[in-house]
Short mmCIF file of C-alpha atoms in Angstrom, two decimals:
data_model
loop_
_atom_site.label_atom_id
_atom_site.label_comp_id
_atom_site.label_asym_id
_atom_site.label_seq_id
_atom_site.Cartn_x
_atom_site.Cartn_y
_atom_site.Cartn_z
CA MET A 289 -9.10 14.07 5.76
CA THR A 290 -6.69 15.51 8.29
CA ALA A 291 -4.29 18.38 7.68
CA GLN A 292 -1.45 15.86 7.86
CA ALA A 293 -2.98 13.64 5.19
CA GLU A 294 -3.68 16.69 3.04
CA ARG A 295 -0.01 17.61 3.15
CA GLU A 296 1.07 14.14 2.07
CA LEU A 297 -1.44 14.19 -0.83
CA GLU A 298 -1.03 17.82 -1.89
CA THR A 299 0.91 16.74 -4.94
CA GLU A 300 -0.71 15.05 -7.92
CA THR A 301 -2.11 11.64 -7.01
CA GLU A 302 -3.28 8.47 -8.77
CA THR A 303 -5.65 5.85 -7.50
CA MET A 304 -3.92 2.56 -7.23
CA THR A 305 -3.87 -0.67 -5.18
CA VAL A 306 -1.39 -1.35 -2.36
CA ARG A 307 0.26 -3.90 -4.69
CA GLU A 308 0.66 -1.28 -7.40
CA ALA A 309 1.91 1.31 -4.93
CA VAL A 310 4.69 -1.03 -3.70
CA ARG A 311 5.62 -1.94 -7.29
CA GLN A 312 5.75 1.76 -8.26
CA ALA A 313 8.04 2.44 -5.28
CA LEU A 314 10.34 -0.38 -6.34
CA ARG A 315 10.36 0.79 -9.97
CA GLU A 316 11.11 4.43 -9.06
CA GLU A 317 13.97 3.49 -6.75
CA LEU A 318 15.50 1.08 -9.30
CA GLU A 319 15.40 3.98 -11.86
CA ARG A 320 16.77 6.49 -9.40
CA ASP A 321 19.82 4.56 -7.96
CA GLU A 322 21.78 1.95 -9.91
CA ASP A 323 22.95 0.48 -6.54
CA VAL A 324 19.39 -0.68 -5.80
CA TYR A 325 18.39 -4.18 -6.86
CA VAL A 326 15.68 -6.65 -5.96
CA MET A 327 16.33 -10.24 -4.95
CA GLY A 328 14.38 -13.19 -3.53
CA GLU A 329 12.54 -16.35 -4.50
CA ASP A 330 10.49 -15.98 -7.72
CA VAL A 331 10.73 -12.17 -7.77
CA GLY A 332 12.03 -12.18 -11.36
CA LEU A 333 10.46 -14.28 -14.13
CA PHE A 334 7.47 -15.27 -12.03
CA GLY A 335 6.86 -11.76 -10.78
CA GLY A 336 6.58 -12.67 -7.13
CA VAL A 337 4.27 -15.16 -5.42
CA LEU A 338 1.66 -12.38 -4.89
CA GLU A 339 2.66 -10.54 -8.15
CA VAL A 340 4.10 -7.47 -6.47
CA THR A 341 7.29 -7.54 -8.58
CA SER A 342 5.47 -8.42 -11.84
CA GLY A 343 7.00 -6.78 -14.83
CA LEU A 344 10.16 -5.54 -13.11
CA TYR A 345 12.31 -8.30 -14.54
CA ASP A 346 11.38 -7.31 -18.07
CA GLU A 347 12.07 -3.66 -17.39
CA PHE A 348 15.40 -3.95 -15.53
CA GLY A 349 16.74 -7.39 -16.38
CA GLY A 350 18.12 -10.29 -14.32
CA GLU A 351 21.01 -8.30 -12.83
CA ARG A 352 18.68 -5.87 -11.09
CA VAL A 353 15.81 -8.21 -10.38
CA ARG A 354 17.39 -11.47 -9.19
CA ASP A 355 15.78 -14.80 -8.57
CA THR A 356 17.53 -16.68 -5.81
CA PRO A 357 17.60 -20.28 -4.67
CA ILE A 358 15.13 -21.47 -2.04
CA SER A 359 17.49 -20.55 0.83
CA GLU A 360 16.38 -17.73 3.14
CA ALA A 361 19.64 -18.02 5.11
CA GLY A 362 21.62 -17.80 1.94
CA PHE A 363 19.99 -14.76 0.28
CA MET A 364 19.59 -12.89 3.64
CA GLY A 365 23.27 -13.38 4.29
CA ALA A 366 24.17 -12.36 0.74
CA ALA A 367 22.15 -9.14 1.05
CA THR A 368 23.72 -8.31 4.41
CA GLY A 369 27.17 -8.60 2.90
CA ALA A 370 26.19 -6.70 -0.26
CA ALA A 371 24.75 -3.84 1.81
CA ALA A 372 27.90 -3.67 3.95
CA THR A 373 29.98 -3.21 0.85
CA GLY A 374 28.07 -0.45 -0.89
CA THR A 375 24.89 -1.64 -2.62
CA ARG A 376 21.20 -1.32 -1.65
CA PRO A 377 19.55 -4.73 -1.90
CA VAL A 378 15.81 -5.06 -1.54
CA VAL A 379 15.09 -8.52 -0.36
CA GLU A 380 11.75 -10.26 -0.69
CA LEU A 381 11.13 -12.79 2.08
CA MET A 382 8.16 -14.60 0.57
CA PHE A 383 6.32 -15.12 3.90
CA SER A 384 7.38 -13.57 7.23
CA ASP A 385 7.06 -16.98 8.85
CA PHE A 386 10.26 -17.92 7.04
CA ALA A 387 12.32 -15.35 9.00
CA GLY A 388 13.27 -17.94 11.50
CA VAL A 389 15.40 -19.76 8.90
CA SER A 390 17.55 -16.64 8.46
CA MET A 391 17.51 -15.27 11.99
CA GLU A 392 21.27 -15.73 12.43
CA GLN A 393 21.91 -13.40 9.46
CA ILE A 394 19.21 -10.97 10.60
CA MET A 395 19.79 -10.79 14.38
CA ASN A 396 23.53 -11.28 14.68
CA GLN A 397 24.82 -9.80 11.40
CA MET A 398 22.41 -7.35 9.84
CA ALA A 399 21.19 -5.80 13.07
CA LYS A 400 24.54 -5.54 14.84
CA MET A 401 27.09 -4.72 12.11
CA ARG A 402 26.92 -0.89 12.37
CA TYR A 403 27.26 -1.09 16.15
CA MET A 404 30.16 -3.65 16.07
CA PHE A 405 32.07 -1.48 13.62
CA GLY A 406 31.77 1.57 15.73
CA GLY A 407 29.20 3.25 13.48
CA LYS A 408 31.59 3.24 10.45
CA ALA A 409 29.62 0.56 8.53
CA GLU A 410 26.27 1.23 6.86
CA MET A 411 23.64 -1.44 6.40
CA PRO A 412 21.22 -0.12 3.66
CA VAL A 413 19.15 -3.30 3.23
CA THR A 414 15.32 -3.43 2.87
CA VAL A 415 13.48 -6.64 3.55
CA ARG A 416 9.88 -6.78 2.18
CA THR A 417 7.76 -9.59 3.54
CA THR A 418 4.11 -10.52 3.71
CA GLU A 419 2.19 -11.51 6.80
CA GLY A 420 -1.27 -12.16 8.18
CA GLY A 421 -4.08 -14.57 7.79
CA GLY A 422 -7.17 -14.64 5.63
CA MET A 423 -6.05 -16.60 2.64
CA GLY A 424 -6.43 -20.12 4.11
CA ALA A 425 -2.68 -20.54 3.96
CA ALA A 426 -2.46 -22.26 7.33
CA SER A 427 -0.09 -21.69 10.20
CA GLN A 428 3.26 -21.62 8.41
CA HIS A 429 2.28 -18.98 5.90
CA SER A 430 -0.12 -16.76 7.91
CA GLY A 431 1.85 -15.41 10.91
CA THR A 432 2.17 -11.79 11.96
CA ILE A 433 5.71 -11.46 13.33
CA HIS A 434 6.43 -7.77 13.07
CA THR A 435 6.81 -7.33 16.85
CA TRP A 436 9.65 -9.87 16.80
CA ILE A 437 11.71 -7.83 14.36
CA ALA A 438 10.84 -4.50 15.96
CA HIS A 439 12.23 -5.85 19.24
CA PHE A 440 15.81 -6.19 17.95
CA PRO A 441 18.06 -3.05 18.38
CA GLY A 442 19.53 -2.11 15.03
CA LEU A 443 16.40 -3.07 13.02
CA MET A 444 13.48 -0.84 11.94
CA ALA A 445 9.99 -2.12 11.13
CA VAL A 446 7.19 -0.55 9.28
CA ALA A 447 3.68 -1.88 8.60
CA PRO A 448 1.69 0.25 6.06
CA GLY A 449 -2.10 0.33 6.19
CA THR A 450 -2.89 2.34 3.06
CA ALA A 451 -1.63 2.44 -0.53
CA ALA A 452 0.05 5.89 0.03
CA SER A 453 1.96 4.64 3.07
CA ALA A 454 2.91 1.48 1.25
CA LYS A 455 4.69 3.51 -1.41
CA GLY A 456 6.11 6.24 0.94
CA LEU A 457 7.49 3.81 3.49
CA THR A 458 8.95 1.46 0.90
CA LYS A 459 10.88 4.29 -0.68
CA ALA A 460 12.02 5.62 2.65
CA ALA A 461 13.23 2.16 3.63
CA ILE A 462 15.28 1.77 0.43
CA ARG A 463 16.91 5.15 0.96
CA SER A 464 17.74 4.43 4.62
CA ASP A 465 21.30 3.55 5.60
CA ASP A 466 20.01 1.15 8.19
CA PRO A 467 18.06 -2.12 7.80
CA VAL A 468 14.27 -1.73 7.49
CA PHE A 469 11.69 -4.50 7.32
CA VAL A 470 8.55 -3.62 5.38
CA PHE A 471 5.63 -5.84 6.52
CA GLU A 472 2.89 -6.04 3.91
CA ASN A 473 -0.45 -7.56 4.95
CA LYS A 474 -1.35 -9.91 2.15
CA MET A 475 -5.10 -9.22 2.47
CA ILE A 476 -4.84 -5.52 1.51
CA TYR A 477 -2.92 -5.83 -1.73
CA GLU A 478 -6.16 -5.05 -3.70
CA GLN A 479 -7.16 -2.15 -1.44
CA GLU A 480 -7.14 1.12 -3.38
CA GLY A 481 -6.20 4.59 -2.35
CA ALA A 482 -4.81 7.89 -3.61
CA VAL A 483 -1.05 7.72 -4.02
CA PRO A 484 1.29 10.67 -4.78
CA THR A 485 2.96 10.25 -8.16
CA ASP A 486 5.91 12.46 -7.22
CA GLU A 487 9.01 10.36 -7.47
CA ASP A 488 10.43 12.08 -4.39
CA PHE A 489 7.46 11.26 -2.23
CA THR A 490 8.57 9.41 0.86
CA ILE A 491 7.16 9.01 4.40
CA PRO A 492 9.61 9.55 7.24
CA LEU A 493 10.35 6.40 9.21
CA GLY A 494 8.83 6.85 12.65
CA GLU A 495 5.83 9.01 11.64
CA ALA A 496 2.27 7.94 12.24
CA ALA A 497 -0.74 9.30 10.31
CA ILE A 498 -4.06 10.53 11.72
CA GLU A 499 -6.39 9.08 9.04
CA ARG A 500 -9.59 10.26 10.75
CA GLU A 501 -10.08 12.90 13.42
CA GLY A 502 -12.36 12.42 16.39
CA ASP A 503 -12.86 13.49 20.05
CA ASP A 504 -14.31 10.43 21.79
CA VAL A 505 -11.81 7.59 21.44
CA THR A 506 -8.39 6.98 19.79
CA VAL A 507 -7.96 3.84 17.71
CA VAL A 508 -4.29 3.05 16.86
CA ALA A 509 -4.33 0.45 14.08
CA THR A 510 -1.88 -1.20 11.70
CA GLN A 511 -2.17 -2.81 8.22
CA ARG A 512 -5.56 -4.34 7.41
CA LEU A 513 -7.13 -3.07 10.61
CA VAL A 514 -6.60 0.53 9.55
CA GLY A 515 -9.18 0.20 6.82
CA GLU A 516 -11.52 -1.84 9.02
CA SER A 517 -11.18 0.71 11.89
CA LEU A 518 -12.03 3.56 9.52
CA GLN A 519 -15.19 1.80 8.35
CA THR A 520 -16.15 1.12 11.91
CA ALA A 521 -15.52 4.76 12.87
CA GLU A 522 -17.82 6.03 10.12
CA SER A 523 -20.65 3.67 11.25
CA LEU A 524 -20.29 4.69 14.85
CA ALA A 525 -20.44 8.35 13.90
CA GLU A 526 -24.04 7.86 13.06
CA ALA A 527 -24.55 6.98 16.76
CA GLY A 528 -22.70 10.05 17.86
CA VAL A 529 -19.36 8.45 18.69
CA GLU A 530 -16.40 10.15 16.93
CA ALA A 531 -13.37 7.93 16.77
CA GLU A 532 -9.92 9.27 15.84
CA VAL A 533 -8.09 6.58 13.73
CA ILE A 534 -4.31 6.59 13.61
CA ASP A 535 -2.23 4.45 11.21
CA ALA A 536 0.78 3.67 13.27
CA ARG A 537 2.75 2.98 9.99
CA SER A 538 6.06 2.62 11.74
CA LEU A 539 6.45 0.13 14.56
CA TYR A 540 10.07 0.96 15.31
CA PRO A 541 10.64 3.76 15.61
CA LEU A 542 7.16 4.35 17.02
CA ASP A 543 5.52 7.79 16.82
CA THR A 544 4.65 7.97 20.52
CA GLU A 545 4.10 11.73 20.38
CA THR A 546 1.21 11.58 17.83
CA ILE A 547 -0.52 8.71 19.78
CA VAL A 548 -0.15 10.37 23.17
CA GLU A 549 -1.42 13.73 21.90
CA SER A 550 -4.51 12.01 20.59
CA VAL A 551 -5.12 10.09 23.82
CA ARG A 552 -4.84 13.35 25.84
CA LYS A 553 -7.63 14.71 23.66
CA THR A 554 -9.93 11.67 23.65
CA GLY A 555 -9.21 10.02 26.99
CA ARG A 556 -9.66 6.50 25.57
CA LEU A 557 -7.44 4.18 23.60
CA ILE A 558 -7.99 1.05 21.40
CA VAL A 559 -4.91 -0.71 19.95
CA ALA A 560 -5.77 -2.87 16.90
CA ASP A 561 -3.08 -5.06 15.41
CA GLU A 562 -3.25 -8.53 13.95
CA SER A 563 -0.33 -9.89 15.89
CA PRO A 564 -0.86 -12.15 18.94
CA LEU A 565 -2.05 -10.21 21.93
CA SER A 566 0.63 -11.21 24.44
CA TYR A 567 3.99 -9.44 24.63
CA GLY A 568 3.57 -7.57 21.42
CA THR A 569 2.85 -4.39 19.52
CA HIS A 570 -0.28 -3.80 21.63
CA ALA A 571 1.77 -4.02 24.90
CA GLU A 572 4.38 -1.53 23.72
CA ILE A 573 1.90 1.06 22.66
CA VAL A 574 -0.13 0.59 25.91
CA ALA A 575 3.00 0.87 27.95
CA ARG A 576 4.14 4.16 26.36
CA VAL A 577 0.71 5.72 26.73
CA GLN A 578 0.47 4.65 30.38
CA GLU A 579 3.91 6.21 31.01
CA GLU A 580 3.07 9.55 29.31
CA ALA A 581 -0.63 10.01 29.48
CA PHE A 582 -1.96 7.94 32.39
CA PHE A 583 -3.84 10.79 33.98
CA SER A 584 -5.54 11.58 30.67
CA LEU A 585 -7.23 8.12 30.49
CA ASP A 586 -10.93 7.95 31.36
CA ALA A 587 -11.32 4.24 30.71
CA PRO A 588 -9.17 1.07 30.58
CA ILE A 589 -7.17 0.68 27.37
CA GLN A 590 -8.53 -2.01 25.04
CA ARG A 591 -6.60 -4.39 22.76
CA VAL A 592 -7.83 -5.95 19.55
CA GLY A 593 -5.69 -8.69 18.08
CA THR A 594 -5.20 -12.43 17.34
CA PRO A 595 -5.56 -14.77 20.32
CA ASP A 596 -2.38 -16.57 21.45
CA THR A 597 -2.83 -19.40 18.94
CA HIS A 598 -1.59 -20.44 15.54
CA MET A 599 -3.56 -19.52 12.40
CA PRO A 600 -5.97 -22.33 11.53
CA PHE A 601 -6.20 -23.79 8.04
CA SER A 602 -10.05 -24.24 8.28
CA THR A 603 -11.72 -21.09 6.85
CA PRO A 604 -14.41 -20.79 9.58
CA LEU A 605 -11.81 -21.23 12.32
CA GLU A 606 -9.52 -18.75 10.61
CA GLN A 607 -12.28 -16.09 10.46
CA GLU A 608 -13.00 -16.78 14.09
CA VAL A 609 -9.42 -16.17 15.10
CA LEU A 610 -8.74 -13.05 12.91
CA PRO A 611 -9.56 -9.64 14.47
CA ASP A 612 -11.82 -7.42 12.39
CA GLY A 613 -13.95 -4.27 12.37
CA ASP A 614 -16.57 -5.87 14.60
CA ASP A 615 -13.92 -6.49 17.30
CA VAL A 616 -12.89 -2.80 17.08
CA ARG A 617 -16.54 -1.80 17.41
CA GLU A 618 -17.02 -3.97 20.52
CA ALA A 619 -13.81 -2.53 22.04
CA ILE A 620 -15.04 0.98 21.53
CA GLU A 621 -18.43 0.27 22.87
CA ARG A 622 -16.91 -1.11 26.07
CA VAL A 623 -15.29 2.26 26.85
CA THR A 624 -17.70 4.87 25.44
#
């Protein structure tokens, strides 16, 4: 464990899943601030389509955990207006693929309101949404769209890869006075990890985490590929290759400094993210490293991601398309 990770976990911790960590973050913020409330499709009585909000309706009631109609445009617009007038809504967008239905509210209202009011308006809205393949949910429920949101000025986007970061980033998002999208990869909800129990534990937006130190190659990963990259790094260590694994955590703002410092040490970079390879998260990280650490590179930068295709419904085809630890291993082997 790195010194950075040790600082984050220096308080008392509890082992819990990513799902439990997000739920704990929501519970603590609902208890801390009466202006915070949760809203979205099936978040109340049903407990969320993937059970993240399970139990919160019973604890806080229907005023604080609100079921909404099946209208992404409607509840995203309602949250934008509510945030502009003094509350802190936490919206659950059931699947990130549905963002397109509410893009007018997101792009032209939520993202631009502070700017268009000369900085006098605050927009403390958090949007939680799931993304990624692996469940056989087909193309319209398996997309990874976080690059799209991170591209818009006025919006922040985070994508936790561990249980601790899921809790810390969710709490930081809720406390932010600007809109933050929290992208939760649906395949890591059962992944366990040590999570600080301190109710004031947050992770600053825009701060990456070095999850494993190494001198031979830097792997910058997000979400599910953080865990897979760590497993790959441990197996490669037996062959004498020491990979440094960084959980990007925050896509915008991006912690360029941490990534660049690592590349200056290792001379090699792998970017592993489940989004499509073209014009995305990979490209942004690559560009920043090229701009700031080009002469430190000893080999071409490698990208690991989803091919430019929709997610298949067929399980064998889905597994063929999804990037995994083996792809990270092959990328590392190409440059070491």
